[in-house]
PDB file of C-alpha atoms in Angstrom:
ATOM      1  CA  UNK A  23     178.663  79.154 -64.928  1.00  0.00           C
ATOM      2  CA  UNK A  24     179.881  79.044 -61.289  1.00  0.00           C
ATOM      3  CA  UNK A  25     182.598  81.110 -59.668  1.00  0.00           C
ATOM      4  CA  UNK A  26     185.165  80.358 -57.963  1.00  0.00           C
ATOM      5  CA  UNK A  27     183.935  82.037 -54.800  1.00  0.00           C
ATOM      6  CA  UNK A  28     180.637  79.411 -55.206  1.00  0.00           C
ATOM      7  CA  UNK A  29     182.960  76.435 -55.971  1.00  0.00           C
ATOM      8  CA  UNK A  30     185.157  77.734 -52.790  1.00  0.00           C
ATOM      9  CA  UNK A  31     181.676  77.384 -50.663  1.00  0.00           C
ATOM     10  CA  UNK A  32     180.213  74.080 -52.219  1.00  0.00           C
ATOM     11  CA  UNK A  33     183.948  72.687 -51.480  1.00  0.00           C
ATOM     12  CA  UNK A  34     184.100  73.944 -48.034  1.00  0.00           C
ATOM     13  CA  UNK A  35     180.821  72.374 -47.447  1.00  0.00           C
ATOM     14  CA  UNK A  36     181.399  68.831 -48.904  1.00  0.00           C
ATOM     15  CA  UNK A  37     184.791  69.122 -47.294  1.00  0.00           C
ATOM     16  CA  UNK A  38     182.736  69.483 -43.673  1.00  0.00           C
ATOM     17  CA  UNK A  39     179.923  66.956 -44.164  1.00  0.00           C
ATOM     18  CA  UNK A  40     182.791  64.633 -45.419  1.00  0.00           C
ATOM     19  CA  UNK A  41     183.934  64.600 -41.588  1.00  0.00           C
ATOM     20  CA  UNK A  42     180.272  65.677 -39.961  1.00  0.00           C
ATOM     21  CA  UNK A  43     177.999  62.840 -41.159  1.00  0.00           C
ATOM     22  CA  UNK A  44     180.181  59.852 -40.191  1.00  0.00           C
ATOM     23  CA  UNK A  45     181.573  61.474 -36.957  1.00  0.00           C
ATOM     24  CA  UNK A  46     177.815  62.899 -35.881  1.00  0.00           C
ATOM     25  CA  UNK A  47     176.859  60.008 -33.738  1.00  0.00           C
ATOM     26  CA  UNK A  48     180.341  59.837 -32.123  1.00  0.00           C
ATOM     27  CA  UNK A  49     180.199  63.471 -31.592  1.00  0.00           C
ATOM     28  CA  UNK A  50     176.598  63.977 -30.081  1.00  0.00           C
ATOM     29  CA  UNK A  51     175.750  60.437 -28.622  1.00  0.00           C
ATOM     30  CA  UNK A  52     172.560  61.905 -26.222  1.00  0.00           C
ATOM     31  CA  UNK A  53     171.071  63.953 -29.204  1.00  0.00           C
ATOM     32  CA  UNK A  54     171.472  60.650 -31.844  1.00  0.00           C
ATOM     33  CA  UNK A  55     169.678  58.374 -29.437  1.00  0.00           C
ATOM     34  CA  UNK A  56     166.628  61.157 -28.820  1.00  0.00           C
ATOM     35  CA  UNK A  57     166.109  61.798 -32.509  1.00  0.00           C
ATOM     36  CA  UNK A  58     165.125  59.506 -34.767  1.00  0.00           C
ATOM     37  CA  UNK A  59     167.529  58.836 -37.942  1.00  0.00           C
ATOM     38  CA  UNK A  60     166.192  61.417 -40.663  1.00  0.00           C
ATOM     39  CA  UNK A  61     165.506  64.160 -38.189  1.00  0.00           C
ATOM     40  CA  UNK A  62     169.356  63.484 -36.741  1.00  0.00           C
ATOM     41  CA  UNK A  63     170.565  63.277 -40.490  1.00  0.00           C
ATOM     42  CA  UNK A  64     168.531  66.599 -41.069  1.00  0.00           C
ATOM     43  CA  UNK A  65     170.605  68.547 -38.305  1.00  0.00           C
ATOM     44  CA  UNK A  66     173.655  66.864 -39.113  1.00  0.00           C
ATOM     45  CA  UNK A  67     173.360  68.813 -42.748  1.00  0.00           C
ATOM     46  CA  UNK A  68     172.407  72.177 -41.734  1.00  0.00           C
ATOM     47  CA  UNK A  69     175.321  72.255 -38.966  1.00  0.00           C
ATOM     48  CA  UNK A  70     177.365  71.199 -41.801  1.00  0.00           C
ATOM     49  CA  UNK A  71     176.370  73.248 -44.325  1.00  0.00           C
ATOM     50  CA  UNK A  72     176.730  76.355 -41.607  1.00  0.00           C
ATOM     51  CA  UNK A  73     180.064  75.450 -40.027  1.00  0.00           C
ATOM     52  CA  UNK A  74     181.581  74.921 -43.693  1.00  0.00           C
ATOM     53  CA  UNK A  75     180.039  78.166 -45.254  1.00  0.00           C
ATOM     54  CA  UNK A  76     181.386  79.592 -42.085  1.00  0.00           C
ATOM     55  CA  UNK A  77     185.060  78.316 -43.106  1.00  0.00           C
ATOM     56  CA  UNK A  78     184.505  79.681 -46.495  1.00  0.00           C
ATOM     57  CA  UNK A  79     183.761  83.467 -45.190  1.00  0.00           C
ATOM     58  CA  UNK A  80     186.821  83.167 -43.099  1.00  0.00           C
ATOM     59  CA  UNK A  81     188.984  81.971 -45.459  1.00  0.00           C
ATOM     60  CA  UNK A  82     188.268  84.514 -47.971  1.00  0.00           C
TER      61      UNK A  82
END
């Protein structure tokens, strides 16, 4: 059903929002306190989901 090149990208992915999501606040302490929760939580995911398809296209 999926290929590896899929399972590569869905791992790269988890892999970054494994580190992104609990480190987000730390990381960006202005934005967090502008934003409310969801709408924070909502760019938390799509930089994650960029950054770690972005490490999948590098790494092949």
């Amino acid at each position: 059903m999926f290929d590896r090149k899929v399972i590569s990208r869905l791992i790269c992915v988890g892999l970054v929002a494994a580190v992104m999501l609990p480190a987000g606040h730390m990381l960006f302490p202005y934005v967090s306190h502008v934003l409310s929760g969801m709408q924070f939580q909502a760019i938390e995911a799509v930089v994650s989901a960029t950054v770690g398809f972005g490490l999948s296209a590098i790494a092949g």
